[in-house]
mmCIF file of C-alpha atoms and ligand atoms in Angstrom:
data_model
loop_
_atom_site.group_PDB
_atom_site.id
_atom_site.type_symbol
_atom_site.label_atom_id
_atom_site.label_comp_id
_atom_site.label_asym_id
_atom_site.label_seq_id
_atom_site.Cartn_x
_atom_site.Cartn_y
_atom_site.Cartn_z
ATOM 1 C CA UNK A 89 -54.372 35.447 150.895
ATOM 2 C CA UNK A 90 -57.716 37.067 150.313
ATOM 3 C CA UNK A 91 -57.384 39.477 147.406
ATOM 4 C CA UNK A 92 -58.210 43.178 147.481
ATOM 5 C CA UNK A 93 -60.317 44.749 144.773
ATOM 6 C CA UNK A 94 -60.359 48.537 145.107
ATOM 7 C CA UNK A 95 -63.562 50.330 144.176
ATOM 8 C CA UNK A 96 -62.570 53.721 142.706
ATOM 9 C CA UNK A 97 -66.122 55.120 142.290
ATOM 10 C CA UNK A 98 -65.629 57.832 144.885
ATOM 11 C CA UNK A 99 -62.543 59.209 143.183
ATOM 12 C CA UNK A 100 -64.916 59.858 140.285
ATOM 13 C CA UNK A 101 -67.517 61.273 142.703
ATOM 14 C CA UNK A 102 -65.037 64.011 143.694
ATOM 15 C CA UNK A 103 -64.138 64.714 140.056
ATOM 16 C CA UNK A 104 -67.804 64.969 139.016
ATOM 17 C CA UNK A 105 -68.499 67.448 141.819
ATOM 18 C CA UNK A 106 -66.367 69.984 139.924
ATOM 19 C CA UNK A 107 -65.914 68.742 136.357
ATOM 20 C CA UNK A 108 -69.216 67.122 135.309
ATOM 21 C CA UNK A 109 -69.632 67.307 131.527
ATOM 22 C CA UNK A 110 -65.989 68.210 130.888
ATOM 23 C CA UNK A 111 -63.414 66.156 129.006
ATOM 24 C CA UNK A 112 -60.855 66.138 131.802
ATOM 25 C CA UNK A 113 -60.751 66.846 135.510
ATOM 26 C CA UNK A 114 -59.154 65.864 138.769
ATOM 27 C CA UNK A 115 -58.914 63.525 140.529
ATOM 28 C CA UNK A 116 -58.668 61.028 137.677
ATOM 29 C CA UNK A 117 -60.053 57.617 138.727
ATOM 30 C CA UNK A 118 -57.806 55.861 136.217
ATOM 31 C CA UNK A 119 -54.695 57.475 137.690
ATOM 32 C CA UNK A 120 -55.975 56.441 141.138
ATOM 33 C CA UNK A 121 -56.486 52.870 139.872
ATOM 34 C CA UNK A 122 -52.899 52.749 138.636
ATOM 35 C CA UNK A 123 -51.685 53.973 142.042
ATOM 36 C CA UNK A 124 -53.781 51.247 143.746
ATOM 37 C CA UNK A 125 -52.181 48.675 141.483
ATOM 38 C CA UNK A 126 -48.681 49.890 142.254
ATOM 39 C CA UNK A 127 -49.561 49.620 145.968
ATOM 40 C CA UNK A 128 -50.408 45.939 145.384
ATOM 41 C CA UNK A 129 -54.190 45.888 144.830
ATOM 42 C CA UNK A 130 -55.263 42.748 142.996
ATOM 43 C CA UNK A 131 -58.053 44.338 141.014
ATOM 44 C CA UNK A 132 -60.018 47.492 140.305
ATOM 45 C CA UNK A 133 -63.786 47.800 140.596
ATOM 46 C CA UNK A 134 -65.869 50.556 139.022
ATOM 47 C CA UNK A 135 -69.656 50.880 138.909
ATOM 48 C CA UNK A 136 -71.061 52.431 135.741
ATOM 49 C CA UNK A 137 -74.424 53.525 137.087
ATOM 50 C CA UNK A 138 -77.298 54.312 134.757
ATOM 51 C CA UNK A 139 -77.326 57.904 136.043
ATOM 52 C CA UNK A 140 -73.514 58.233 135.550
ATOM 53 C CA UNK A 141 -73.269 59.996 138.896
ATOM 54 C CA UNK A 142 -69.592 59.118 139.347
ATOM 55 C CA UNK A 143 -67.887 56.748 136.904
ATOM 56 C CA UNK A 144 -68.623 57.613 133.260
ATOM 57 C CA UNK A 145 -68.297 55.587 130.082
ATOM 58 C CA UNK A 146 -64.833 56.842 129.120
ATOM 59 C CA UNK A 147 -63.487 55.784 132.549
ATOM 60 C CA UNK A 148 -64.482 52.175 131.873
ATOM 61 C CA UNK A 149 -62.764 52.117 128.465
ATOM 62 C CA UNK A 150 -59.684 53.840 129.847
ATOM 63 C CA UNK A 151 -59.492 51.465 132.833
ATOM 64 C CA UNK A 152 -59.729 48.514 130.437
ATOM 65 C CA UNK A 153 -56.888 49.912 128.386
ATOM 66 C CA UNK A 154 -54.552 50.936 131.207
ATOM 67 C CA UNK A 155 -54.861 48.696 134.239
ATOM 68 C CA UNK A 156 -52.903 45.481 134.370
ATOM 69 C CA UNK A 157 -54.794 43.684 137.156
ATOM 70 C CA UNK A 158 -58.404 42.515 136.920
ATOM 71 C CA UNK A 159 -61.188 44.907 135.959
ATOM 72 C CA UNK A 160 -64.468 44.278 137.780
ATOM 73 C CA UNK A 161 -67.309 46.158 136.008
ATOM 74 C CA UNK A 162 -70.137 46.636 138.481
ATOM 75 C CA UNK A 163 -73.506 47.105 136.808
ATOM 76 C CA UNK A 164 -77.261 46.786 136.886
ATOM 77 C CA UNK A 165 -78.706 44.099 134.635
ATOM 78 C CA UNK A 166 -80.198 46.529 132.110
ATOM 79 C CA UNK A 167 -79.733 46.378 128.307
ATOM 80 C CA UNK A 168 -77.805 49.679 127.896
ATOM 81 C CA UNK A 169 -75.175 48.793 130.502
ATOM 82 C CA UNK A 170 -74.971 45.127 129.489
ATOM 83 C CA UNK A 171 -74.134 46.289 125.937
ATOM 84 C CA UNK A 172 -71.379 48.602 127.219
ATOM 85 C CA UNK A 173 -69.910 45.845 129.394
ATOM 86 C CA UNK A 174 -69.856 43.454 126.441
ATOM 87 C CA UNK A 175 -67.981 46.126 124.473
ATOM 88 C CA UNK A 176 -65.508 47.056 127.263
ATOM 89 C CA UNK A 177 -64.779 43.368 127.965
ATOM 90 C CA UNK A 178 -63.810 43.541 131.648
ATOM 91 C CA UNK A 179 -62.447 40.416 133.328
ATOM 92 C CA UNK A 180 -65.619 40.128 135.388
ATOM 93 C CA UNK A 181 -68.937 41.894 135.828
ATOM 94 C CA UNK A 182 -70.632 42.137 139.200
ATOM 95 C CA UNK A 183 -74.387 42.479 138.833
ATOM 96 C CA UNK A 184 -75.988 44.675 141.484
ATOM 97 C CA UNK A 185 -79.460 46.097 142.049
ATOM 98 C CA UNK A 186 -79.673 49.810 141.301
ATOM 99 C CA UNK A 187 -82.161 52.425 142.387
ATOM 100 C CA UNK A 188 -81.715 56.017 141.304
ATOM 101 C CA UNK A 189 -82.537 57.534 144.681
ATOM 102 C CA UNK A 190 -80.114 55.357 146.665
ATOM 103 C CA UNK A 191 -76.861 56.807 148.068
ATOM 104 C CA UNK A 192 -74.959 53.581 147.374
ATOM 105 C CA UNK A 193 -75.936 50.011 146.510
ATOM 106 C CA UNK A 194 -78.496 49.136 149.170
ATOM 107 C CA UNK A 195 -79.253 45.456 149.643
ATOM 108 C CA UNK A 196 -78.360 42.520 147.458
ATOM 109 C CA UNK A 197 -79.757 41.489 144.132
ATOM 110 C CA UNK A 198 -83.031 39.561 143.992
ATOM 111 C CA UNK A 199 -81.529 36.586 142.159
ATOM 112 C CA UNK A 200 -84.607 34.467 142.915
ATOM 113 C CA UNK A 201 -87.039 36.891 141.285
ATOM 114 C CA UNK A 202 -84.792 37.757 138.330
ATOM 115 C CA UNK A 203 -83.348 34.353 137.570
ATOM 116 C CA UNK A 204 -84.262 34.134 133.891
ATOM 117 C CA UNK A 205 -82.895 37.641 133.097
ATOM 118 C CA UNK A 206 -79.728 36.812 135.025
ATOM 119 C CA UNK A 207 -79.293 33.525 133.159
ATOM 120 C CA UNK A 208 -79.567 35.406 129.868
ATOM 121 C CA UNK A 209 -76.878 37.926 130.880
ATOM 122 C CA UNK A 210 -74.601 35.186 132.281
ATOM 123 C CA UNK A 211 -74.775 33.418 128.909
ATOM 124 C CA UNK A 212 -73.961 36.619 126.988
ATOM 125 C CA UNK A 213 -71.015 37.369 129.279
ATOM 126 C CA UNK A 214 -69.573 33.871 129.231
ATOM 127 C CA UNK A 215 -69.895 33.749 125.426
ATOM 128 C CA UNK A 216 -67.663 36.870 125.410
ATOM 129 C CA UNK A 217 -65.182 35.415 127.927
ATOM 130 C CA UNK A 218 -66.356 37.602 130.823
ATOM 131 C CA UNK A 219 -66.884 36.079 134.274
ATOM 132 C CA UNK A 220 -69.982 36.972 136.288
ATOM 133 C CA UNK A 221 -70.485 37.674 139.971
ATOM 134 C CA UNK A 222 -73.855 38.303 141.623
ATOM 135 C CA UNK A 223 -74.004 40.672 144.581
ATOM 136 C CA UNK A 224 -76.430 38.991 146.970
ATOM 137 C CA UNK A 225 -77.467 38.987 150.598
ATOM 138 C CA UNK A 226 -76.346 35.977 152.661
ATOM 139 C CA UNK A 227 -79.628 34.169 152.136
ATOM 140 C CA UNK A 228 -80.103 30.484 151.284
ATOM 141 C CA UNK A 229 -82.608 30.996 148.476
ATOM 142 C CA UNK A 230 -80.488 33.728 146.873
ATOM 143 C CA UNK A 231 -77.428 31.459 146.930
ATOM 144 C CA UNK A 232 -79.479 28.659 145.349
ATOM 145 C CA UNK A 233 -80.569 30.929 142.507
ATOM 146 C CA UNK A 234 -77.033 32.276 142.048
ATOM 147 C CA UNK A 235 -75.804 28.690 141.690
ATOM 148 C CA UNK A 236 -78.475 28.088 139.042
ATOM 149 C CA UNK A 237 -77.814 31.321 137.127
ATOM 150 C CA UNK A 238 -74.557 30.350 135.442
ATOM 151 C CA UNK A 239 -72.506 32.880 137.443
ATOM 152 C CA UNK A 240 -69.123 31.660 138.684
ATOM 153 C CA UNK A 241 -68.941 34.027 141.660
ATOM 154 C CA UNK A 242 -71.115 35.622 144.267
ATOM 155 C CA UNK A 243 -70.237 38.718 146.244
ATOM 156 C CA UNK A 244 -71.802 38.554 149.684
ATOM 157 C CA UNK A 245 -73.275 41.844 150.831
ATOM 158 C CA UNK A 246 -71.539 42.763 154.089
ATOM 159 C CA UNK A 247 -73.462 46.025 154.600
ATOM 160 C CA UNK A 248 -75.572 44.722 157.485
ATOM 161 C CA UNK A 249 -72.487 43.232 159.167
ATOM 162 C CA UNK A 250 -70.725 46.592 158.861
ATOM 163 C CA UNK A 251 -73.766 48.546 160.101
ATOM 164 C CA UNK A 252 -74.225 46.264 163.109
ATOM 165 C CA UNK A 253 -70.537 45.958 163.926
ATOM 166 C CA UNK A 254 -70.805 47.599 167.343
ATOM 167 C CA UNK A 255 -73.957 45.660 168.293
ATOM 168 C CA UNK A 256 -72.543 42.294 169.375
ATOM 169 C CA UNK A 257 -75.735 40.209 169.063
ATOM 170 C CA UNK A 258 -76.698 41.545 165.650
ATOM 171 C CA UNK A 259 -73.105 41.315 164.421
ATOM 172 C CA UNK A 260 -72.839 37.675 165.538
ATOM 173 C CA UNK A 261 -76.136 36.832 163.853
ATOM 174 C CA UNK A 262 -74.950 38.386 160.597
ATOM 175 C CA UNK A 263 -71.558 36.656 160.764
ATOM 176 C CA UNK A 264 -73.394 33.328 161.179
ATOM 177 C CA UNK A 265 -75.514 34.113 158.107
ATOM 178 C CA UNK A 266 -72.450 35.160 156.082
ATOM 179 C CA UNK A 267 -70.489 32.020 157.045
ATOM 180 C CA UNK A 268 -73.441 29.736 156.199
ATOM 181 C CA UNK A 269 -74.052 31.422 152.846
ATOM 182 C CA UNK A 270 -70.347 31.297 151.954
ATOM 183 C CA UNK A 271 -70.178 27.567 152.785
ATOM 184 C CA UNK A 272 -73.368 26.824 150.846
ATOM 185 C CA UNK A 273 -72.020 28.696 147.810
ATOM 186 C CA UNK A 274 -68.583 27.078 147.996
ATOM 187 C CA UNK A 275 -70.206 23.621 148.250
ATOM 188 C CA UNK A 276 -72.227 24.485 145.129
ATOM 189 C CA UNK A 277 -68.995 25.308 143.270
ATOM 190 C CA UNK A 278 -69.240 29.097 143.399
ATOM 191 C CA UNK A 279 -66.316 31.340 144.273
ATOM 192 C CA UNK A 280 -67.181 33.759 147.037
ATOM 193 C CA UNK A 281 -66.215 37.431 147.342
ATOM 194 C CA UNK A 282 -67.561 39.955 149.835
ATOM 195 C CA UNK A 283 -67.978 43.686 150.036
ATOM 196 C CA UNK A 284 -69.753 46.793 151.259
ATOM 197 C CA UNK A 285 -68.934 48.875 154.305
ATOM 198 C CA UNK A 286 -65.693 47.023 155.037
ATOM 199 C CA UNK A 287 -62.891 48.842 156.855
ATOM 200 C CA UNK A 288 -59.791 48.325 158.999
ATOM 201 C CA UNK A 289 -61.937 47.563 162.064
ATOM 202 C CA UNK A 290 -64.364 45.005 160.644
ATOM 203 C CA UNK A 291 -62.253 43.090 158.097
ATOM 204 C CA UNK A 292 -60.185 40.973 160.569
ATOM 205 C CA UNK A 293 -63.247 39.379 162.235
ATOM 206 C CA UNK A 294 -64.933 38.812 158.873
ATOM 207 C CA UNK A 295 -61.900 36.940 157.536
ATOM 208 C CA UNK A 296 -61.672 34.830 160.677
ATOM 209 C CA UNK A 297 -65.344 33.888 160.733
ATOM 210 C CA UNK A 298 -66.026 33.529 157.018
ATOM 211 C CA UNK A 299 -63.229 31.379 155.596
ATOM 212 C CA UNK A 300 -62.378 30.980 151.947
ATOM 213 C CA UNK A 301 -63.272 34.465 150.697
ATOM 214 C CA UNK A 302 -61.511 34.996 147.370
ATOM 215 C CA UNK A 303 -61.659 38.789 147.258
ATOM 216 C CA UNK A 304 -62.928 41.750 149.235
ATOM 217 C CA UNK A 305 -64.197 44.747 147.299
ATOM 218 C CA UNK A 306 -63.523 47.896 149.266
ATOM 219 C CA UNK A 307 -64.108 51.493 148.260
ATOM 220 C CA UNK A 308 -65.361 54.174 150.599
ATOM 221 C CA UNK A 309 -62.966 53.648 153.478
ATOM 222 C CA UNK A 310 -59.920 53.572 151.196
ATOM 223 C CA UNK A 311 -60.859 56.863 149.543
ATOM 224 C CA UNK A 312 -61.606 58.335 152.997
ATOM 225 C CA UNK A 313 -58.278 57.135 154.386
ATOM 226 C CA UNK A 314 -56.498 58.466 151.302
ATOM 227 C CA UNK A 315 -57.873 61.946 152.062
ATOM 228 C CA UNK A 316 -56.828 61.740 155.706
ATOM 229 C CA UNK A 317 -53.402 60.262 155.052
ATOM 230 C CA UNK A 318 -52.746 62.418 152.003
ATOM 231 C CA UNK A 319 -54.079 65.875 152.817
ATOM 232 C CA UNK A 320 -51.014 66.949 154.813
ATOM 233 C CA UNK A 321 -48.732 66.178 151.894
ATOM 234 C CA UNK A 322 -51.043 68.055 149.517
ATOM 235 C CA UNK A 323 -51.041 71.180 151.714
ATOM 236 C CA UNK A 324 -47.250 71.023 152.134
ATOM 237 C CA UNK A 325 -46.855 70.801 148.356
ATOM 238 C CA UNK A 326 -48.882 73.995 147.854
ATOM 239 C CA UNK A 327 -47.121 75.823 150.711
ATOM 240 C CA UNK A 328 -43.756 74.960 149.172
ATOM 241 C CA UNK A 329 -44.928 76.550 145.948
ATOM 242 C CA UNK A 330 -46.058 79.719 147.747
ATOM 243 C CA UNK A 331 -42.801 80.016 149.639
HETATM 244 N N1 PXP B 554 -69.320 45.803 146.440
HETATM 245 C C1 PXP B 554 -70.413 46.302 145.834
HETATM 246 C C2 PXP B 554 -71.232 45.384 145.011
HETATM 247 C C3 PXP B 554 -70.757 47.665 145.952
HETATM 248 O O1 PXP B 554 -71.858 48.142 145.337
HETATM 249 C C4 PXP B 554 -69.925 48.508 146.710
HETATM 250 C C5 PXP B 554 -70.263 49.959 146.830
HETATM 251 O O2 PXP B 554 -70.150 50.600 145.623
HETATM 252 C C6 PXP B 554 -68.779 47.951 147.300
HETATM 253 C C7 PXP B 554 -68.522 46.599 147.174
HETATM 254 C C8 PXP B 554 -67.837 48.797 148.100
HETATM 255 O O3 PXP B 554 -68.478 49.260 149.229
HETATM 256 P P1 PXP B 554 -67.780 50.376 150.114
HETATM 257 O O4 PXP B 554 -67.642 51.585 149.258
HETATM 258 O O5 PXP B 554 -68.708 50.557 151.246
HETATM 259 O O6 PXP B 554 -66.429 49.826 150.505
#
């Protein structure tokens, strides 16, 4: 079975909208992570961005302390965040590109252009017992550099596949690229995850066409579905109190 890693960033996004700068606030991403685990999720992913727009430092430490599945610490390869990751000691870090003005991670990492910096971080992480994944586009040269970097995993960026899902030609082209990149990486000894923009509609075809994926990292749709599935219960709870 392909594993599910739940990205809880957007639980923190909602909390920060009201409680930025405060010591507590709802919804608590750690409480959400524990609920995901009790529902059967295989791991929890959180992205500590340099601008701390959603997940903040104390969330990472608290997740490390409280969750019992795997903690995937998503991060840019910059000294401040590398130092925090080495201190938190997650099970795995996923290195992503980060631009301050972006809405979410847009595009994969340039592993080719940043190979020596990536090698350095992979060495630091593996010396501390932390696995490394590189979030890359399904591109032959990027897979080659990932294989050279010392990372044990790649996460294939499925954003284009998700965006083009209703355009059959473009979707097929992207599925072909994803399957080729996954095979190339697996042949090179890398474990292959995938993520970005995945949902109930596009996951089945991805799994069928790209075999051997170890884990899917899914965030936005799960938080969206949680609102839609959960809001009735939340309103009923408040009405019961008013009655
Ligand atoms: N994987 C990576 C590397 C990401 O940056 C993100 C988005 O934060 C995801 C997976 C999850 O994407 P989505 O929120 O679209 O499910």
